PDB file of C-alpha atoms in Angstrom:
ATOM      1  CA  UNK A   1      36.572  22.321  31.992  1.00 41.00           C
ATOM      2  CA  UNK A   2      35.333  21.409  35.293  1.00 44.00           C
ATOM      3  CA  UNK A   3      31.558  19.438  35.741  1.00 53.00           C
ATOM      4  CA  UNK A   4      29.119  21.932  36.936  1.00 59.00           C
ATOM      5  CA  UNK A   5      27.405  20.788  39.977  1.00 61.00           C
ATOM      6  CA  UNK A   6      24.332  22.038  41.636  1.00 57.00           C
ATOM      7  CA  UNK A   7      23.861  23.828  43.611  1.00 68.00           C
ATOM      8  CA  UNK A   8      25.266  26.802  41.078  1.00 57.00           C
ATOM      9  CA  UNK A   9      26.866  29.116  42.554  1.00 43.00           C
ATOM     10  CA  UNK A  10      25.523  32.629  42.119  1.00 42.00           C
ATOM     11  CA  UNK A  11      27.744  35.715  39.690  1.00 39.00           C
ATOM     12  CA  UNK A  12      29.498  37.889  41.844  1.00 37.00           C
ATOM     13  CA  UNK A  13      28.586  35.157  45.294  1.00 35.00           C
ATOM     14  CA  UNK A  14      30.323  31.885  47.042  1.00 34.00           C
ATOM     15  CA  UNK A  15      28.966  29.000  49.170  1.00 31.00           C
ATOM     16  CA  UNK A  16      29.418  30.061  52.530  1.00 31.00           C
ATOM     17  CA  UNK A  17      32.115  26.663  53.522  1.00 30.00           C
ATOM     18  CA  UNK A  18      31.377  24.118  55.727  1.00 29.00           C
ATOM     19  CA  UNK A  19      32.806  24.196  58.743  1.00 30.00           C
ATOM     20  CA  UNK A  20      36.319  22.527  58.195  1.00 28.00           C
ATOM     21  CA  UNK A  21      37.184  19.369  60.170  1.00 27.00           C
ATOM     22  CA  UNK A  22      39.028  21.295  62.910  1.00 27.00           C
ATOM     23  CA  UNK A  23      36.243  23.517  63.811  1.00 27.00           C
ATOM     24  CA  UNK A  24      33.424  20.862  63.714  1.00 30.00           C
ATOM     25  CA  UNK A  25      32.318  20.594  67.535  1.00 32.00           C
ATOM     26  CA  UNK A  26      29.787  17.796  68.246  1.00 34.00           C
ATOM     27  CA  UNK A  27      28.197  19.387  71.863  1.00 41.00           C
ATOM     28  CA  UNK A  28      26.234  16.779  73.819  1.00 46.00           C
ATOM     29  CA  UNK A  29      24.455  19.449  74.690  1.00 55.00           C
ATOM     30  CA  UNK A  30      23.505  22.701  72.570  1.00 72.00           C
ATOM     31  CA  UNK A  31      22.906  26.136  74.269  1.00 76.00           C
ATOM     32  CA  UNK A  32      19.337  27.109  74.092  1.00 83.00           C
ATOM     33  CA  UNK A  33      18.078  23.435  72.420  1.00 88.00           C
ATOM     34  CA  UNK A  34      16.798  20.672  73.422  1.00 89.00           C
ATOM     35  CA  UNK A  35      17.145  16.385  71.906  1.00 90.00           C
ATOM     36  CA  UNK A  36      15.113  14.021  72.586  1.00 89.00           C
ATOM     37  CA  UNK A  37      14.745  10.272  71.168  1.00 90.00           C
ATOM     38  CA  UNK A  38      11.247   8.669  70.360  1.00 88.00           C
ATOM     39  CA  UNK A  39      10.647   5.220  69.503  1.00 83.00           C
ATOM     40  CA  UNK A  40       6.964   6.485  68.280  1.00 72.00           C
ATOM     41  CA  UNK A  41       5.443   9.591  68.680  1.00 70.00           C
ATOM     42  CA  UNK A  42       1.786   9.100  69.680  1.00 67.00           C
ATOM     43  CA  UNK A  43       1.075  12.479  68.257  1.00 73.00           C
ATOM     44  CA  UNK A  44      -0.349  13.690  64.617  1.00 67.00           C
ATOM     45  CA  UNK A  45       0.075  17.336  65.454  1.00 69.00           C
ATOM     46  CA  UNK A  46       3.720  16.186  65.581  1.00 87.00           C
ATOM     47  CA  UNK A  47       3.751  14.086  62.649  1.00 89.00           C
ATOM     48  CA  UNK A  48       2.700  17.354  60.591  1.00 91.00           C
ATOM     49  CA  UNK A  49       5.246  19.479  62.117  1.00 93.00           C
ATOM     50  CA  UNK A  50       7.784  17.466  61.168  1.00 95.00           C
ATOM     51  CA  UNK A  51       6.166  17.143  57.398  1.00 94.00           C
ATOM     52  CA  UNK A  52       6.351  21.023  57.139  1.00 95.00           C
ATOM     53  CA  UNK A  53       9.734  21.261  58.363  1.00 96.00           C
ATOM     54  CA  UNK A  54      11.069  18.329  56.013  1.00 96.00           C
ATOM     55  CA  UNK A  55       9.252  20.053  53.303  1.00 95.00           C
ATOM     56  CA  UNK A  56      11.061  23.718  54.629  1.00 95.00           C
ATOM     57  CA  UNK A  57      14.257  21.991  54.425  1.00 95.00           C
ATOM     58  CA  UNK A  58      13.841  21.099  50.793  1.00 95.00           C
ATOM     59  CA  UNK A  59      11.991  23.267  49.166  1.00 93.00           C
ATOM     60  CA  UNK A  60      15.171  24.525  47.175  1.00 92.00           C
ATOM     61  CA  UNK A  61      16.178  21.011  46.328  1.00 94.00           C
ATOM     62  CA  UNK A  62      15.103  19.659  42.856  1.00 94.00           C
ATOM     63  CA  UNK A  63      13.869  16.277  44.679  1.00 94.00           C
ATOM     64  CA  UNK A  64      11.402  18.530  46.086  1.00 94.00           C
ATOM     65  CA  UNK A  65      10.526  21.574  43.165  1.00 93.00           C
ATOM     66  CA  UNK A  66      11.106  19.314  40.269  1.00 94.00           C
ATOM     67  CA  UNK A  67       8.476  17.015  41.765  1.00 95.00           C
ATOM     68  CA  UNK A  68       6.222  19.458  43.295  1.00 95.00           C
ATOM     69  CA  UNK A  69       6.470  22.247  40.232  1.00 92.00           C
ATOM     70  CA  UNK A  70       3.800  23.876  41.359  1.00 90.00           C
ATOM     71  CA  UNK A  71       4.338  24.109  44.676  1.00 88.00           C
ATOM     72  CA  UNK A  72       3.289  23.336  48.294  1.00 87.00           C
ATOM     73  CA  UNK A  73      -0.349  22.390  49.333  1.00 92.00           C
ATOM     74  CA  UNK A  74      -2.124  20.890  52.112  1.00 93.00           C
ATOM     75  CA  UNK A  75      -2.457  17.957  50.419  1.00 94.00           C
ATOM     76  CA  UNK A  76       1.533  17.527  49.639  1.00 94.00           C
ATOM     77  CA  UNK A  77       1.657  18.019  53.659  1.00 94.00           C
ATOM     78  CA  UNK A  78      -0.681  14.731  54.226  1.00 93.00           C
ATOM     79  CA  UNK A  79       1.103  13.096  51.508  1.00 93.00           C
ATOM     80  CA  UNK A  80       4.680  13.684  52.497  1.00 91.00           C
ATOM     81  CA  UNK A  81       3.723  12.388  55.914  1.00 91.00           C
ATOM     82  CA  UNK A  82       2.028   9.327  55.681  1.00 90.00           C
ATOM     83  CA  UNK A  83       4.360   8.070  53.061  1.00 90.00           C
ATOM     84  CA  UNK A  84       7.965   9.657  54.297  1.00 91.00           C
ATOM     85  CA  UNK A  85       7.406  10.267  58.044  1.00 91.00           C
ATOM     86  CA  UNK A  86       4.791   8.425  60.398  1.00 88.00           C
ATOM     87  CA  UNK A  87       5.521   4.812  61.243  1.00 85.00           C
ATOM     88  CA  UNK A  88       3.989   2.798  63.405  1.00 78.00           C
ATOM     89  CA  UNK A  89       5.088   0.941  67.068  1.00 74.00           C
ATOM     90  CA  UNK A  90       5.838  -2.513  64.701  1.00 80.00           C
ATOM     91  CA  UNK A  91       8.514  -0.474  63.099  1.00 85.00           C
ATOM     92  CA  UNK A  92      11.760  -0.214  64.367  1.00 88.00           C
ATOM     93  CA  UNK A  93      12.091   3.387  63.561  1.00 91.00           C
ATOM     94  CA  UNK A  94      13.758   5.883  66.185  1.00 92.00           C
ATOM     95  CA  UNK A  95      12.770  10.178  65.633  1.00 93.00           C
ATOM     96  CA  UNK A  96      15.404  12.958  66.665  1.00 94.00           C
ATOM     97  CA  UNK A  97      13.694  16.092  67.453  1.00 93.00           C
ATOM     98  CA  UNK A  98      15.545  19.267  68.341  1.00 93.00           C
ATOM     99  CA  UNK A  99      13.853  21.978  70.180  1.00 92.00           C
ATOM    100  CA  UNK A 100      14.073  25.398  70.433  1.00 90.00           C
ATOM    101  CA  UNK A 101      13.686  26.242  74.119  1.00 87.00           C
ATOM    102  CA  UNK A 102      13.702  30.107  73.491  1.00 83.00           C
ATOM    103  CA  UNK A 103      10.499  29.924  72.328  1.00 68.00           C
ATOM    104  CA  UNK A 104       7.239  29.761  74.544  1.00 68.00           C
ATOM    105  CA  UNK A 105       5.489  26.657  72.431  1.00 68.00           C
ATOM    106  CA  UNK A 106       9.231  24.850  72.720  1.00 79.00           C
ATOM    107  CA  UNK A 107       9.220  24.805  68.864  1.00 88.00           C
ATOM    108  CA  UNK A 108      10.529  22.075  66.795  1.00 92.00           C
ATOM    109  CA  UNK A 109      13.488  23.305  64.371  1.00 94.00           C
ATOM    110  CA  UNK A 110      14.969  20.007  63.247  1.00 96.00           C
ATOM    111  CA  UNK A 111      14.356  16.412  63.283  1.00 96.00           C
ATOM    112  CA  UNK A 112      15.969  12.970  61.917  1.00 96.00           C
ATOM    113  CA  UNK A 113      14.259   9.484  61.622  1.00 95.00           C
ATOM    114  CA  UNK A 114      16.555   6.307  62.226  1.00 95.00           C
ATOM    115  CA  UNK A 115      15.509   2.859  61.044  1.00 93.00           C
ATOM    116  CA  UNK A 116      17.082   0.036  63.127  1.00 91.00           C
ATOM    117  CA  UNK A 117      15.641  -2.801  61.036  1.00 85.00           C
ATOM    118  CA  UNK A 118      14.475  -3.388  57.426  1.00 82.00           C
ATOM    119  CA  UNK A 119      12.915  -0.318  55.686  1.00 80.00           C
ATOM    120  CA  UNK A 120       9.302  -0.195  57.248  1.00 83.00           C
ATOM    121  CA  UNK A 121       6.399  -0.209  54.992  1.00 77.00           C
ATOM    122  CA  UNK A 122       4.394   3.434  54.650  1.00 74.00           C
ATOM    123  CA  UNK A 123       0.928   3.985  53.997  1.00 73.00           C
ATOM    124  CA  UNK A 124       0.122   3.422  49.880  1.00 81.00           C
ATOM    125  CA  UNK A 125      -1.932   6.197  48.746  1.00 89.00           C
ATOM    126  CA  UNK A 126      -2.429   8.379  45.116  1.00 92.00           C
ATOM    127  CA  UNK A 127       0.262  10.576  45.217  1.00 92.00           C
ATOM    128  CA  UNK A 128      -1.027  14.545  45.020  1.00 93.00           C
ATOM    129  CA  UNK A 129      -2.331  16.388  42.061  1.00 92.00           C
ATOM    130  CA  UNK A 130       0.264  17.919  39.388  1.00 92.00           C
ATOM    131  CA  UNK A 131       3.268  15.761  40.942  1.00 95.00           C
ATOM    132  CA  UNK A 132       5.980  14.532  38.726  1.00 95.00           C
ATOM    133  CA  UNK A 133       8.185  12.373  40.189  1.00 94.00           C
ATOM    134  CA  UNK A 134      10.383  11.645  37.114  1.00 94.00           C
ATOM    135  CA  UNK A 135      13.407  13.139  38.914  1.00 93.00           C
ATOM    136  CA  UNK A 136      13.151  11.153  42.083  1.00 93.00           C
ATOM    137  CA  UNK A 137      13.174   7.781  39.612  1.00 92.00           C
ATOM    138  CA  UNK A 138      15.863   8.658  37.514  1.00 91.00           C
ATOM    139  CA  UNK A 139      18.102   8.578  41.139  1.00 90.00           C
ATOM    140  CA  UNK A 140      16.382   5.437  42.158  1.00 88.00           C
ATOM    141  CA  UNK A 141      17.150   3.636  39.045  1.00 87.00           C
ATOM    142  CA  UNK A 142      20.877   4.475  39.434  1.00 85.00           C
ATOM    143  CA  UNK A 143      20.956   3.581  43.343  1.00 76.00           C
ATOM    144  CA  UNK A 144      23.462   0.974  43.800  1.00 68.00           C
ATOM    145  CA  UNK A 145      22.458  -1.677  46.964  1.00 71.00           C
ATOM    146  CA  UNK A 146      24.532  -0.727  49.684  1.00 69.00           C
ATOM    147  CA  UNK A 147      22.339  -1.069  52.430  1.00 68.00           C
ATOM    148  CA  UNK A 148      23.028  -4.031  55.325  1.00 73.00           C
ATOM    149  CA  UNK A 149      20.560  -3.779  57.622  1.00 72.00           C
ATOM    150  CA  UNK A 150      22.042  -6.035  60.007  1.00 77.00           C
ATOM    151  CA  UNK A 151      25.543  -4.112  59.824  1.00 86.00           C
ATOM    152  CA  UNK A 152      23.928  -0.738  59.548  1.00 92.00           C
ATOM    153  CA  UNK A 153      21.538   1.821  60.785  1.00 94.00           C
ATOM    154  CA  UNK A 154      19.680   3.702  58.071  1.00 94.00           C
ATOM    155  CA  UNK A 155      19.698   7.530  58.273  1.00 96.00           C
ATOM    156  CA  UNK A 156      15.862   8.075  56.687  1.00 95.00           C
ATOM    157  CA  UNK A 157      15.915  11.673  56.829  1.00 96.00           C
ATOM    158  CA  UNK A 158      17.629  14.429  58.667  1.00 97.00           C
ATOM    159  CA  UNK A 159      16.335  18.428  58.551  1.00 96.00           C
ATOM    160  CA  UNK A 160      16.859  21.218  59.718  1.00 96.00           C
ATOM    161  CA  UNK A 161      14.820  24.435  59.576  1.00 95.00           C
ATOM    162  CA  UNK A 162      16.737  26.848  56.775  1.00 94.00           C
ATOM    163  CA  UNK A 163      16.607  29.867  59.646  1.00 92.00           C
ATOM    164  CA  UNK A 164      18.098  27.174  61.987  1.00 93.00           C
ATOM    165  CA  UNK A 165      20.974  26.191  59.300  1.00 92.00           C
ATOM    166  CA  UNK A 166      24.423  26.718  59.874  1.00 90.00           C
ATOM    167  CA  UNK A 167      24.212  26.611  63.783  1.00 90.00           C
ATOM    168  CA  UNK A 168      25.721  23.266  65.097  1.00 92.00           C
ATOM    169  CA  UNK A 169      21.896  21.594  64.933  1.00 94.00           C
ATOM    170  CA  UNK A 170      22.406  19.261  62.211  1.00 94.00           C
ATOM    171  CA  UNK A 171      26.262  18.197  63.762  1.00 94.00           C
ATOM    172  CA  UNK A 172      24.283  17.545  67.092  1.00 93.00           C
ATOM    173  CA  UNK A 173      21.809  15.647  65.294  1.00 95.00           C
ATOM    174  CA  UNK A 174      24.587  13.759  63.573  1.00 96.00           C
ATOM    175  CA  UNK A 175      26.678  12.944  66.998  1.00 94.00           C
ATOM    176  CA  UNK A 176      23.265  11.501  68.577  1.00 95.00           C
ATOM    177  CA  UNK A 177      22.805   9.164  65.616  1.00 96.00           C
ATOM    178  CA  UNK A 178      26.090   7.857  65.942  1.00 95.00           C
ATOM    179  CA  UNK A 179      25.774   7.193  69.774  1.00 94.00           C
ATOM    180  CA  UNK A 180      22.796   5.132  68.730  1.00 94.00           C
ATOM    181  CA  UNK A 181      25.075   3.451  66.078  1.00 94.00           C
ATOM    182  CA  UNK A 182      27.389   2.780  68.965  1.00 94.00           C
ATOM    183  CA  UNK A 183      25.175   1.702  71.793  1.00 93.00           C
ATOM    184  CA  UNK A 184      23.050  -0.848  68.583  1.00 92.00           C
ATOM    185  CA  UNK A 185      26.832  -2.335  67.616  1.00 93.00           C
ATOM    186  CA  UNK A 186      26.123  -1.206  64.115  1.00 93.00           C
ATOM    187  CA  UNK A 187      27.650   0.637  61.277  1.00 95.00           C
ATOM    188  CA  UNK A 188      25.340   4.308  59.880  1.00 95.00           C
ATOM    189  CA  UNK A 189      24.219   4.712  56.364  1.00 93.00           C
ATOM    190  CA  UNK A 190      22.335   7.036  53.943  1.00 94.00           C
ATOM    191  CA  UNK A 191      21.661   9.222  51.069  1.00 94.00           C
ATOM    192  CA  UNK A 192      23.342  12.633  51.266  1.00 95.00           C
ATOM    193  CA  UNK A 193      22.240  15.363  49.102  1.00 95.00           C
ATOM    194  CA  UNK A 194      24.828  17.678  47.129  1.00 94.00           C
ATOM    195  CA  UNK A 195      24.627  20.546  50.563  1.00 92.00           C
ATOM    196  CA  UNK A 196      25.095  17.617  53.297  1.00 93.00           C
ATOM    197  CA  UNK A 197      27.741  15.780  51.912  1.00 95.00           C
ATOM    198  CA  UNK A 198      30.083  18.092  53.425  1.00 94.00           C
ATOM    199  CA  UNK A 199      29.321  17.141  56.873  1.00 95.00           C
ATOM    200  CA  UNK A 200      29.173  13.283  56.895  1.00 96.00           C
ATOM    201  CA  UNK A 201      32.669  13.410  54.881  1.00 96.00           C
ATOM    202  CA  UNK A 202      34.029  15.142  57.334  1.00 94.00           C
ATOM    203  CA  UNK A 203      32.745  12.870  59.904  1.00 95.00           C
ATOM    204  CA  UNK A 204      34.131  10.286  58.676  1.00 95.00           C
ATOM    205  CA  UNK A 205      31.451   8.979  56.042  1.00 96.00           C
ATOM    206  CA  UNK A 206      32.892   7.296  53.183  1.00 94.00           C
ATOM    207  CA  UNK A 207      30.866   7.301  49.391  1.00 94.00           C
ATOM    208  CA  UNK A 208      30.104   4.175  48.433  1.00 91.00           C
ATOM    209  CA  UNK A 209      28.000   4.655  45.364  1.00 91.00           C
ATOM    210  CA  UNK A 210      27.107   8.116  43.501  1.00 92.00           C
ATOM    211  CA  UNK A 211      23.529   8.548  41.675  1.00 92.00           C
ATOM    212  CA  UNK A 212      24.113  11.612  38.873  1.00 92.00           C
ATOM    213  CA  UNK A 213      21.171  13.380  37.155  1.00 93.00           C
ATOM    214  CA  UNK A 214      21.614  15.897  34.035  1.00 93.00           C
ATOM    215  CA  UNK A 215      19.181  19.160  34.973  1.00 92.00           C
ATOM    216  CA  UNK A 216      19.612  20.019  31.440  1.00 92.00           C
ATOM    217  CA  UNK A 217      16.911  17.522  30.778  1.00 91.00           C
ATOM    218  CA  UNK A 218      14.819  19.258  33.251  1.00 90.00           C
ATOM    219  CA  UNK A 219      15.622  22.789  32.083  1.00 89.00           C
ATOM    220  CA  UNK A 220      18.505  23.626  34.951  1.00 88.00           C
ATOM    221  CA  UNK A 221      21.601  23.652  35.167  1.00 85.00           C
ATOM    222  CA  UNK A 222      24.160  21.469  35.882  1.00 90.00           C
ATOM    223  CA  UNK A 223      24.200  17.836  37.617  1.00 93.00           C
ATOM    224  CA  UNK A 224      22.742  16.622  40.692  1.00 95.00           C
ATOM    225  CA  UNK A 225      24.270  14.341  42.338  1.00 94.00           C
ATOM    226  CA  UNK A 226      23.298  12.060  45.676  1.00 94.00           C
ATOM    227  CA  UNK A 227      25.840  10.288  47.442  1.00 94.00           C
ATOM    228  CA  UNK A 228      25.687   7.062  49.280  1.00 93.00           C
ATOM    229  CA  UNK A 229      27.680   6.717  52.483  1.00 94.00           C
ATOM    230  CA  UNK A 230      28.485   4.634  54.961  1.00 94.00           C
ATOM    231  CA  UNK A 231      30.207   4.906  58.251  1.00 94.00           C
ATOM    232  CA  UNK A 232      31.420   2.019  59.804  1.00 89.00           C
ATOM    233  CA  UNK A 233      33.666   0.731  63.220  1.00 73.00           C
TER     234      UNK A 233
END
């Protein structure tokens, strides 16, 4: 019998595929969006937008429900931001933001943060009330080191809205970060979670390292599984 692997797949439903490797289209430029490149952004407003969208993006990911069981708060916004998304101008740290140009405020509907150099330092602070993060260790202790800054650019996060899914965003997030890999001389890596493996493999993203977590012990179903990958020459 095969290992059951989350995401489960629902009676009587299938994954919608991935696009296979003949039909992925990396546009420089998509129809109706906007990318832009920040080395900072001197803006909190921002900041938080891009905590809520992360926090969109993962909501029906164990790393985020299994840690947050009772769900989102204002104070899992703050938290999520000063510790997982605002740097400062010391940091070499680069933001991709995708905009939605349809809309009158120019909304944001996906973002991904780069770092160029060693993993920057966040902001230490009590995580928020109720959080377990039990499931988030249990991957970290099973991470294998695979990281060379000086060969590599880290991929910290990359999101996309879930309404915004499925449209070509995350591919033209993905063909920006490795012009940046290009232009730096320098090799991409990151964690992939079980729904975005799909894409970096068939970009040409090799796993170098797998980190596997039983959701029995959690009450779920199935294993989790987070890939590390690397892309390199």
């Amino acid at each position: 019998m095969s290992e059951l692997l989350w995401p489960p797949i629902a009676e009587g439903k299938s994954l919608v595929p991935l696009r296979t490797a003949t039909q992925i289209i990396l546009p420089h430029a998509l129809a109706g969006y906007s990318t832009s490149v920040f080395d900072v952004i001197d803006d909190h407003v921002k900041y938080q937008e891009l905590a809520k969208i992360s926090i969109s993006a993962f909501e029906d990911n164990p790393l985020y429900y299994l840690t947050y069981p009772k769900g989102g708060s204002a104070e899992i916004e703050d938290y999520h931001c000063k510790t997982m998304i605002k740097f400062t101008e010391k940091d070499r740290v680069k933001t991709i933001t995708v905009v939605d140009d349809s809309k009158d405020a120019q909304k944001i509907v996906a973002f991904a943060i780069l770092f160029l150099g060693p993993k920057p330092q966040t902001q230490s602070m009590e995580p928020p009330v109720y959080s377990d993060f039990s499931f988030v260790k249990s991957l970290k202790n099973q991470e294998a080191r695979c990281d060379d800054y000086e060969k590599d650019i880290k991929v910290h996060l990359m999101c996309v809205l879930p309404s915004y899914q499925r449209q070509g965003i995350g591919s033209t997030m993905l063909e920006k970060v490795l012009e940046i890999a290009s232009f730096e001389k320098r090799g991409v890596f990151l964690k992939a979670t079980p729904k975005g493996k799909g894409l970096y493999e068939k970009n040409g993203f090799q796993v170098m390292a797998e980190a596997r977590v039983n959701l029995k012990e959690y009450k779920q179903g199935g294993f989790y599984v987070q890939s590390t990958m690397v892309k390199r020459g």
